[in-house]
mmCIF file of C-alpha atoms in Angstrom:
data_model
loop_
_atom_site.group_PDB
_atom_site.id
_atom_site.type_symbol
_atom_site.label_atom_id
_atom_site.label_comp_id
_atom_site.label_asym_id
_atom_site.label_seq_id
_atom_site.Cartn_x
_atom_site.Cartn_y
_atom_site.Cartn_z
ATOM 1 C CA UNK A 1 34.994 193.422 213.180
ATOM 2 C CA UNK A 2 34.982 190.332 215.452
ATOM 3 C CA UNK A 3 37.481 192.293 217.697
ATOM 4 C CA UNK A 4 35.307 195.302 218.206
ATOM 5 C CA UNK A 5 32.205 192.189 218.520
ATOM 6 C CA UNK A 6 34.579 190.702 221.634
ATOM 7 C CA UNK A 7 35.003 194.068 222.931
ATOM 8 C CA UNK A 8 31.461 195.663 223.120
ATOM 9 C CA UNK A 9 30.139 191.485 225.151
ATOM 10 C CA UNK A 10 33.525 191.733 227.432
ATOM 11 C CA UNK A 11 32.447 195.551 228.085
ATOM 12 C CA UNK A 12 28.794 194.679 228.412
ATOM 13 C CA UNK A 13 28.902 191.737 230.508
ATOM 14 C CA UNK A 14 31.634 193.885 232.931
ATOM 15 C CA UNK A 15 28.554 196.548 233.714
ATOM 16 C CA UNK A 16 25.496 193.472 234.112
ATOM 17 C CA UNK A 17 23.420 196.961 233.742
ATOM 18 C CA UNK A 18 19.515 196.178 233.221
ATOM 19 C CA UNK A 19 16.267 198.856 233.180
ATOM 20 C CA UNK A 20 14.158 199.560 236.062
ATOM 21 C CA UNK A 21 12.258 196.135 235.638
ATOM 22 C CA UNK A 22 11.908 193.667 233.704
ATOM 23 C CA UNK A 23 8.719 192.081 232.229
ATOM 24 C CA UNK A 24 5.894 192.666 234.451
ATOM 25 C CA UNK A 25 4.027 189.599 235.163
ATOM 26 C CA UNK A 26 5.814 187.634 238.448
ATOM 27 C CA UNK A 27 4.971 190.269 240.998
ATOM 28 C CA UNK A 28 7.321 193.197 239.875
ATOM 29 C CA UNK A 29 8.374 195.969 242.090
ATOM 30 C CA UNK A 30 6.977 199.212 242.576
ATOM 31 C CA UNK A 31 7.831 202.458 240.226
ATOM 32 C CA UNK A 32 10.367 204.424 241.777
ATOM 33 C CA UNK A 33 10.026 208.419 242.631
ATOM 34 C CA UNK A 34 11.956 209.510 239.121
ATOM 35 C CA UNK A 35 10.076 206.566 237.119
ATOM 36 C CA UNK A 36 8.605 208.523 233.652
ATOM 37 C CA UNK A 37 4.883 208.497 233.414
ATOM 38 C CA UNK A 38 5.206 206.462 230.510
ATOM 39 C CA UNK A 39 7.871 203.716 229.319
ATOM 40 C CA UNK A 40 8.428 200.981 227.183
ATOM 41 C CA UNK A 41 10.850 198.524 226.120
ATOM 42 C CA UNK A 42 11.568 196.257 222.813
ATOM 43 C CA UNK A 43 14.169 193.122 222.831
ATOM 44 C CA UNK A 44 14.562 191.121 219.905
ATOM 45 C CA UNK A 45 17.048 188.399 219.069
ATOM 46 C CA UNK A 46 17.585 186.577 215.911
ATOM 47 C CA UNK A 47 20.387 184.252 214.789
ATOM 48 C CA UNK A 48 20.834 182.180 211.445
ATOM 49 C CA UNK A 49 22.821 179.511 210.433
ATOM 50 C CA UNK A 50 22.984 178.373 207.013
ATOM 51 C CA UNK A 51 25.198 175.813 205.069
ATOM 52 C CA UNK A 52 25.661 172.358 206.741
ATOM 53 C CA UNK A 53 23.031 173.137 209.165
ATOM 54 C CA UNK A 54 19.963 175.360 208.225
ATOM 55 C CA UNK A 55 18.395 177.394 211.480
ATOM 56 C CA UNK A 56 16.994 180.279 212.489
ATOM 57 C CA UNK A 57 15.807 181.426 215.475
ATOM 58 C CA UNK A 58 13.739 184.968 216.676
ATOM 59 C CA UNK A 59 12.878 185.721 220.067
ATOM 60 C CA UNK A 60 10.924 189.537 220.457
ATOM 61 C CA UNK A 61 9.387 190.741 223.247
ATOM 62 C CA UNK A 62 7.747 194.211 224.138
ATOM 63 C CA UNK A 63 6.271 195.716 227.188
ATOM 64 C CA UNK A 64 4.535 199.044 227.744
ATOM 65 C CA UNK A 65 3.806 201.007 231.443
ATOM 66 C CA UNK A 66 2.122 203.866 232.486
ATOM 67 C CA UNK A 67 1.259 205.327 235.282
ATOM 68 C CA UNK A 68 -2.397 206.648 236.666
ATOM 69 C CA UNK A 69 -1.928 207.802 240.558
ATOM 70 C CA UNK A 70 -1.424 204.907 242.707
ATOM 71 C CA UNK A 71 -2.114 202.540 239.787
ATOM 72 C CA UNK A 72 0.699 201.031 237.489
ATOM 73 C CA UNK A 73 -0.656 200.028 234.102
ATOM 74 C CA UNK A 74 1.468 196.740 231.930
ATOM 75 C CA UNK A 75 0.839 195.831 228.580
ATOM 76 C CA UNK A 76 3.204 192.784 226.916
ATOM 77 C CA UNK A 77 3.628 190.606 224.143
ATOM 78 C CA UNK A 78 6.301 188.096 223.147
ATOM 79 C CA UNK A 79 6.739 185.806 220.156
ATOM 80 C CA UNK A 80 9.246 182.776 219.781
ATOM 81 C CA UNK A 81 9.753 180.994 216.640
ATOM 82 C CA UNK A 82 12.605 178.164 216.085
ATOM 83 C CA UNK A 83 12.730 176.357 212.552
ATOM 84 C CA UNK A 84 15.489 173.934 211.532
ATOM 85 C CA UNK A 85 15.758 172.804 207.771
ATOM 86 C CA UNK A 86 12.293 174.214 206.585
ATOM 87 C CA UNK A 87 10.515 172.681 209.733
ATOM 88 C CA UNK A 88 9.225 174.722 212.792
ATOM 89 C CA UNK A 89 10.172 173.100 216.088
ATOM 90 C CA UNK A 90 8.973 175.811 218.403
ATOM 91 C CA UNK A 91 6.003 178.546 217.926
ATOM 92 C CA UNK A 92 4.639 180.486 221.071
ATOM 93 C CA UNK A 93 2.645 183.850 221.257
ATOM 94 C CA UNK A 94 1.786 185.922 224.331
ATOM 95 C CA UNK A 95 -0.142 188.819 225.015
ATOM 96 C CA UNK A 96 -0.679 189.820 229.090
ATOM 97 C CA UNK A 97 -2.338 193.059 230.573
ATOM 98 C CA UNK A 98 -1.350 193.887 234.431
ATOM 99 C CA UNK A 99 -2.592 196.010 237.227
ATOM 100 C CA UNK A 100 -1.067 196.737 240.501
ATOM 101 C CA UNK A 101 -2.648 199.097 243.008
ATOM 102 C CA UNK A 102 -0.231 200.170 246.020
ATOM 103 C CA UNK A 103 -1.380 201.049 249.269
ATOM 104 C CA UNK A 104 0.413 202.786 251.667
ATOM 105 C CA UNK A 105 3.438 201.359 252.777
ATOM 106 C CA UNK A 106 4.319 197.857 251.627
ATOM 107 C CA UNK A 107 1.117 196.377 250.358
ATOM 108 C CA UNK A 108 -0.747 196.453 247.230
ATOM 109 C CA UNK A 109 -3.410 194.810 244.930
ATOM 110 C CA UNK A 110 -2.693 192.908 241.310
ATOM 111 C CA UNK A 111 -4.771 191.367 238.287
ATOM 112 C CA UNK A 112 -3.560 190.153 235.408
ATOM 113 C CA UNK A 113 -5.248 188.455 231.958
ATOM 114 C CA UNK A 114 -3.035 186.517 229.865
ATOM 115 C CA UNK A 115 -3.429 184.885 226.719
ATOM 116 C CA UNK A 116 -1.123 181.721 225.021
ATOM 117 C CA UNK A 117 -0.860 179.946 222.235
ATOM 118 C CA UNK A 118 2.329 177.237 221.967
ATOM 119 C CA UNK A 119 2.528 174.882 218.851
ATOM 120 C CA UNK A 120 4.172 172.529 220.471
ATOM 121 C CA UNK A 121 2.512 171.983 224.638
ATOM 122 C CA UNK A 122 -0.764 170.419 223.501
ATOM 123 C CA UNK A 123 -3.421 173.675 223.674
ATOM 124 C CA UNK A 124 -4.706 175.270 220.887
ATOM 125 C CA UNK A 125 -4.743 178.089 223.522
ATOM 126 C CA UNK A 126 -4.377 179.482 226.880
ATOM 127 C CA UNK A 127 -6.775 182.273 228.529
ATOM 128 C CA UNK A 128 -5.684 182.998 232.328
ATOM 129 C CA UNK A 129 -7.389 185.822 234.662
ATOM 130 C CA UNK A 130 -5.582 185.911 237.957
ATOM 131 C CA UNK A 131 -5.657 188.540 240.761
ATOM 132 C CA UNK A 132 -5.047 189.097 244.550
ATOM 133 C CA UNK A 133 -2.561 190.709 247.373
ATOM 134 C CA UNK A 134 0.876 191.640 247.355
ATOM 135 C CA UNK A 135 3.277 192.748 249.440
ATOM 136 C CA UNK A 136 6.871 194.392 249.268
ATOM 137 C CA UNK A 137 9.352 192.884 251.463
ATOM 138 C CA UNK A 138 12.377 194.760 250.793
ATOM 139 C CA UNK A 139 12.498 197.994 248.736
ATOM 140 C CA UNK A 140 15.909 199.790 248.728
ATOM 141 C CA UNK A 141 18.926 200.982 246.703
ATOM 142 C CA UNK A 142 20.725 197.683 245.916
ATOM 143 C CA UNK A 143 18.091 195.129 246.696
ATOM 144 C CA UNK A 144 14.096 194.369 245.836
ATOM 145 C CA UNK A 145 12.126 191.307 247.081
ATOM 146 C CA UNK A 146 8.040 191.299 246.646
ATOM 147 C CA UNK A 147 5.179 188.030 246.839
ATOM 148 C CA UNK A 148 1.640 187.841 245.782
ATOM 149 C CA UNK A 149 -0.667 185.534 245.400
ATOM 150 C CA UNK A 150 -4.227 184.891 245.155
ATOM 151 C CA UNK A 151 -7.057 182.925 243.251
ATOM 152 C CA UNK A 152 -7.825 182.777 239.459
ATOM 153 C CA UNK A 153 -9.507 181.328 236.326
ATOM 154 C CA UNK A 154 -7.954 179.576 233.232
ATOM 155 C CA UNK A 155 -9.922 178.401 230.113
ATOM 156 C CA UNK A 156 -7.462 175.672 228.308
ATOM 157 C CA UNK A 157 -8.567 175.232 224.622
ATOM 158 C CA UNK A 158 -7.651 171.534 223.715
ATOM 159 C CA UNK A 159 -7.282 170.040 219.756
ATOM 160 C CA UNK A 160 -9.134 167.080 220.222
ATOM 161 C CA UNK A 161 -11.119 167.307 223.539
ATOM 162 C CA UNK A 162 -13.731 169.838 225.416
ATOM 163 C CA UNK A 163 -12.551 172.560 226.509
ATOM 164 C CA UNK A 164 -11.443 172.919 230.600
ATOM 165 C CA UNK A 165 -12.236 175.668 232.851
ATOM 166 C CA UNK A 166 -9.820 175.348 235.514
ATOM 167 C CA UNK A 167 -9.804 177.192 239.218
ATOM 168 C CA UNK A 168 -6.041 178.484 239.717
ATOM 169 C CA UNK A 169 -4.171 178.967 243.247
ATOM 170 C CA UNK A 170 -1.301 181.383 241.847
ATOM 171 C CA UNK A 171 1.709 182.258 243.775
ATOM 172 C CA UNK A 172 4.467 184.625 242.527
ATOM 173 C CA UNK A 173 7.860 185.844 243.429
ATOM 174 C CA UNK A 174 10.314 188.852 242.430
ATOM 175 C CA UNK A 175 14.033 189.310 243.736
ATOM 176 C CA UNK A 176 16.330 191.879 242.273
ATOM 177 C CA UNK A 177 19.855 192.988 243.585
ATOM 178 C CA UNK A 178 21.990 196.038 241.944
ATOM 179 C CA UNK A 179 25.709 195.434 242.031
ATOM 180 C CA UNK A 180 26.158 199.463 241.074
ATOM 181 C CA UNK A 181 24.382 202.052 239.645
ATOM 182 C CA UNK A 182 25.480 200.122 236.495
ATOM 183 C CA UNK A 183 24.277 196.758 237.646
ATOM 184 C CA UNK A 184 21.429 194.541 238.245
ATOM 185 C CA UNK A 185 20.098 190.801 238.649
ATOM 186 C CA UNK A 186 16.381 189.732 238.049
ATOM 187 C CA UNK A 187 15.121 186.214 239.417
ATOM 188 C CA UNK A 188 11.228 186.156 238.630
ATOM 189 C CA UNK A 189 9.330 182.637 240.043
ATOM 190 C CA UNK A 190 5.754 181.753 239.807
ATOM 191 C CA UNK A 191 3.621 178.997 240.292
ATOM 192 C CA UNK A 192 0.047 178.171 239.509
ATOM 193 C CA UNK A 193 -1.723 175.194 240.889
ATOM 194 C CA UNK A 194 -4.848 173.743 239.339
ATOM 195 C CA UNK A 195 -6.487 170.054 239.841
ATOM 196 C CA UNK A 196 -5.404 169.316 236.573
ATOM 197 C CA UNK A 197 -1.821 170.314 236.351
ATOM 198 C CA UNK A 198 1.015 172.559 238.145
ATOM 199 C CA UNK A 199 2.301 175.136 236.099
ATOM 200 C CA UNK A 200 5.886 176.548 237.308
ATOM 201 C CA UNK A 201 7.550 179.402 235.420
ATOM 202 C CA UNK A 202 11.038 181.072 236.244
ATOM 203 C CA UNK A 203 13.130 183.980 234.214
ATOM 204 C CA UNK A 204 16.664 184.682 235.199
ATOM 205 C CA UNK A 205 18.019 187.985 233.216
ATOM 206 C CA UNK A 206 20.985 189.872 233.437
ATOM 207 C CA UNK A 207 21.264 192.784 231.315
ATOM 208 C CA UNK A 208 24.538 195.054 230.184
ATOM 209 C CA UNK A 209 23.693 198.575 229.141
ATOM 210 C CA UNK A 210 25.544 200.107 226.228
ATOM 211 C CA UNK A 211 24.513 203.415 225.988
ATOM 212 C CA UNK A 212 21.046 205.276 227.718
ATOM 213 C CA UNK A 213 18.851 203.535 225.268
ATOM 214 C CA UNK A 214 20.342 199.988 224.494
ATOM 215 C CA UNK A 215 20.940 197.486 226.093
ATOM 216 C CA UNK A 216 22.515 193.095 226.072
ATOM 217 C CA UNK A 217 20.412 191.022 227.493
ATOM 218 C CA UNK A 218 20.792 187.192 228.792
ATOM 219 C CA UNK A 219 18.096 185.332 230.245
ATOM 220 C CA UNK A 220 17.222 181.734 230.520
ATOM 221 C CA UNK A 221 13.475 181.255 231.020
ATOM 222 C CA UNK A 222 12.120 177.609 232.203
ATOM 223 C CA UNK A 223 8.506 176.490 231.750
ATOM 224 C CA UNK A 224 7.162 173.284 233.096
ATOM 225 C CA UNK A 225 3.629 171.843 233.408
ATOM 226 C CA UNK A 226 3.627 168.662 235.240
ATOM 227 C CA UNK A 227 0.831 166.984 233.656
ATOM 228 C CA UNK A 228 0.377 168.423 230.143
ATOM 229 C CA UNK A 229 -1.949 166.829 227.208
ATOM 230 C CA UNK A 230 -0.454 163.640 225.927
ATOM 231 C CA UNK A 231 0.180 165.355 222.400
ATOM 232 C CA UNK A 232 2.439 167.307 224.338
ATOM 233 C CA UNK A 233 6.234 167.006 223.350
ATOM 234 C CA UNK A 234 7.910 167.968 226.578
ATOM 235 C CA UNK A 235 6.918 168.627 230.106
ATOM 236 C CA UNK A 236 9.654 170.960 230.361
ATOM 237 C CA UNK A 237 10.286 174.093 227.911
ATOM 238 C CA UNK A 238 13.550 176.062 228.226
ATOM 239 C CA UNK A 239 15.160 179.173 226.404
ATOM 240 C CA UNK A 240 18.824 180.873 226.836
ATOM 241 C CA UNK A 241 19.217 183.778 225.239
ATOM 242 C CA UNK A 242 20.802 187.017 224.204
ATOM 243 C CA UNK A 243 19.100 189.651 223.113
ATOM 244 C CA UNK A 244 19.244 193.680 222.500
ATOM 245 C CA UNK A 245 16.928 195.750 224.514
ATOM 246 C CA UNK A 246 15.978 199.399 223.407
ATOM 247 C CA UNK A 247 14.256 201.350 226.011
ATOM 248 C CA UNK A 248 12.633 204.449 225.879
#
């Protein structure tokens, strides 16, 4: 069993295979010409350990897109949960909706509401409404490069204090290069700048197809805020991971 394990990961990570994009929410490229009207995709990962150290771990994720005309429609969700011995050391939820309107040629319009909750950073919760320009730098077979940016709104729900409603400057990035038809690279950067606090998120995935449906996928996502509340435990949030994807 742990043979055929090593074989199917040495296979997987040989192809570095991945869908036709990954979660929608850093400035994500266009849909292709053969894109489906509708798609989706589910990744979940879970590990346990039990005996001299008791852990478990899930990570699942889920994004729906359709298509209206020139209009690309993006609905996602994500949950993270991390307990060790019978006490929870990580919690975060997510829930975004996207928009992206493309013109002809390279440009296009975005908006995007997201809500957050996180345990652990110091809000009770997190609702962002964000929107502005975009444009596609490069669009071809191997390689994929498009920016946006543009102004916003976030309402930070604190435990103990008044809630903030903050202006945002928001600034976002998406790079992706295909080794193969079989192959594929994601580096996903954004930024959002308020008087309060800078917010900087980054997700680097590679992902090794196993058959038309599923998929391995490793990613390591960083989150940083540089001036969170002071019942904050970290400034700095991190997550490696692999994960199956099913696609449909």
């Amino acid at each position: 069993m742990l043979s055929l394990l090593r074989n199917v990961l040495l296979t997987s990570l040989s192809l570095w295979a991945t869908s036709a994009a990954a979660y929608p929410f850093y400035a994500p490229p266009p849909p292709q010409d053969d894109t489906p009207v509708f798609s989706g995709d589910a990744e979940l990962g879970f590990t346990h350990l039990s005996g001299n150290t008791n852990s478990q771990t899930l990570i699942g994720k889920t994004r729906l897109t359709w298509l209206t005309g020139d209009f690309t429609h993006s609905l996602r969700g994500e949950v993270r949960n991390v307990s060790k011995n019978g006490e929870t050391s990580a919690e975060q939820y997510l829930v975004a909706g996207r928009e992206r309107f493309d013109f002809s040629g390279p440009h296009y319009l975005f908006g995007f509401a997201r809500w957050e909750k996180d345990r652990f950073a110091g809000y009770d919760q997190q609702l962002s409404a964000i929107g502005g320009y975009g444009r596609q730098l490069l669009t071809g077979e191997r390689h994929s490069l498009s920016l946006e940016a543009g102004p916003g709104y976030r309402n930070d729900r604190l435990r103990d204090a008044d809630n903030e409603q903050l202006a945002v400057a928001y600034t976002a990035l998406d790079y992706r290069f295909g080794f193969s038809d079989y192959a594929d690279i994601a580096q996903e950067m954004s930024v959002e700048y308020t008087r309060k606090n800078t917010t900087a998120r980054s997700l680097t995935a590679l992902t090794a197809r196993l058959n038309s449906r599923l998929s391995l996928r490793l990613s390591h996502e960083i989150k940083h805020n540089s001036q969170p509340p002071d019942d904050a435990n970290e400034r700095t949030d991190s997550t490696t991971s692999a994960s199956l994807l099913y696609h449909w």
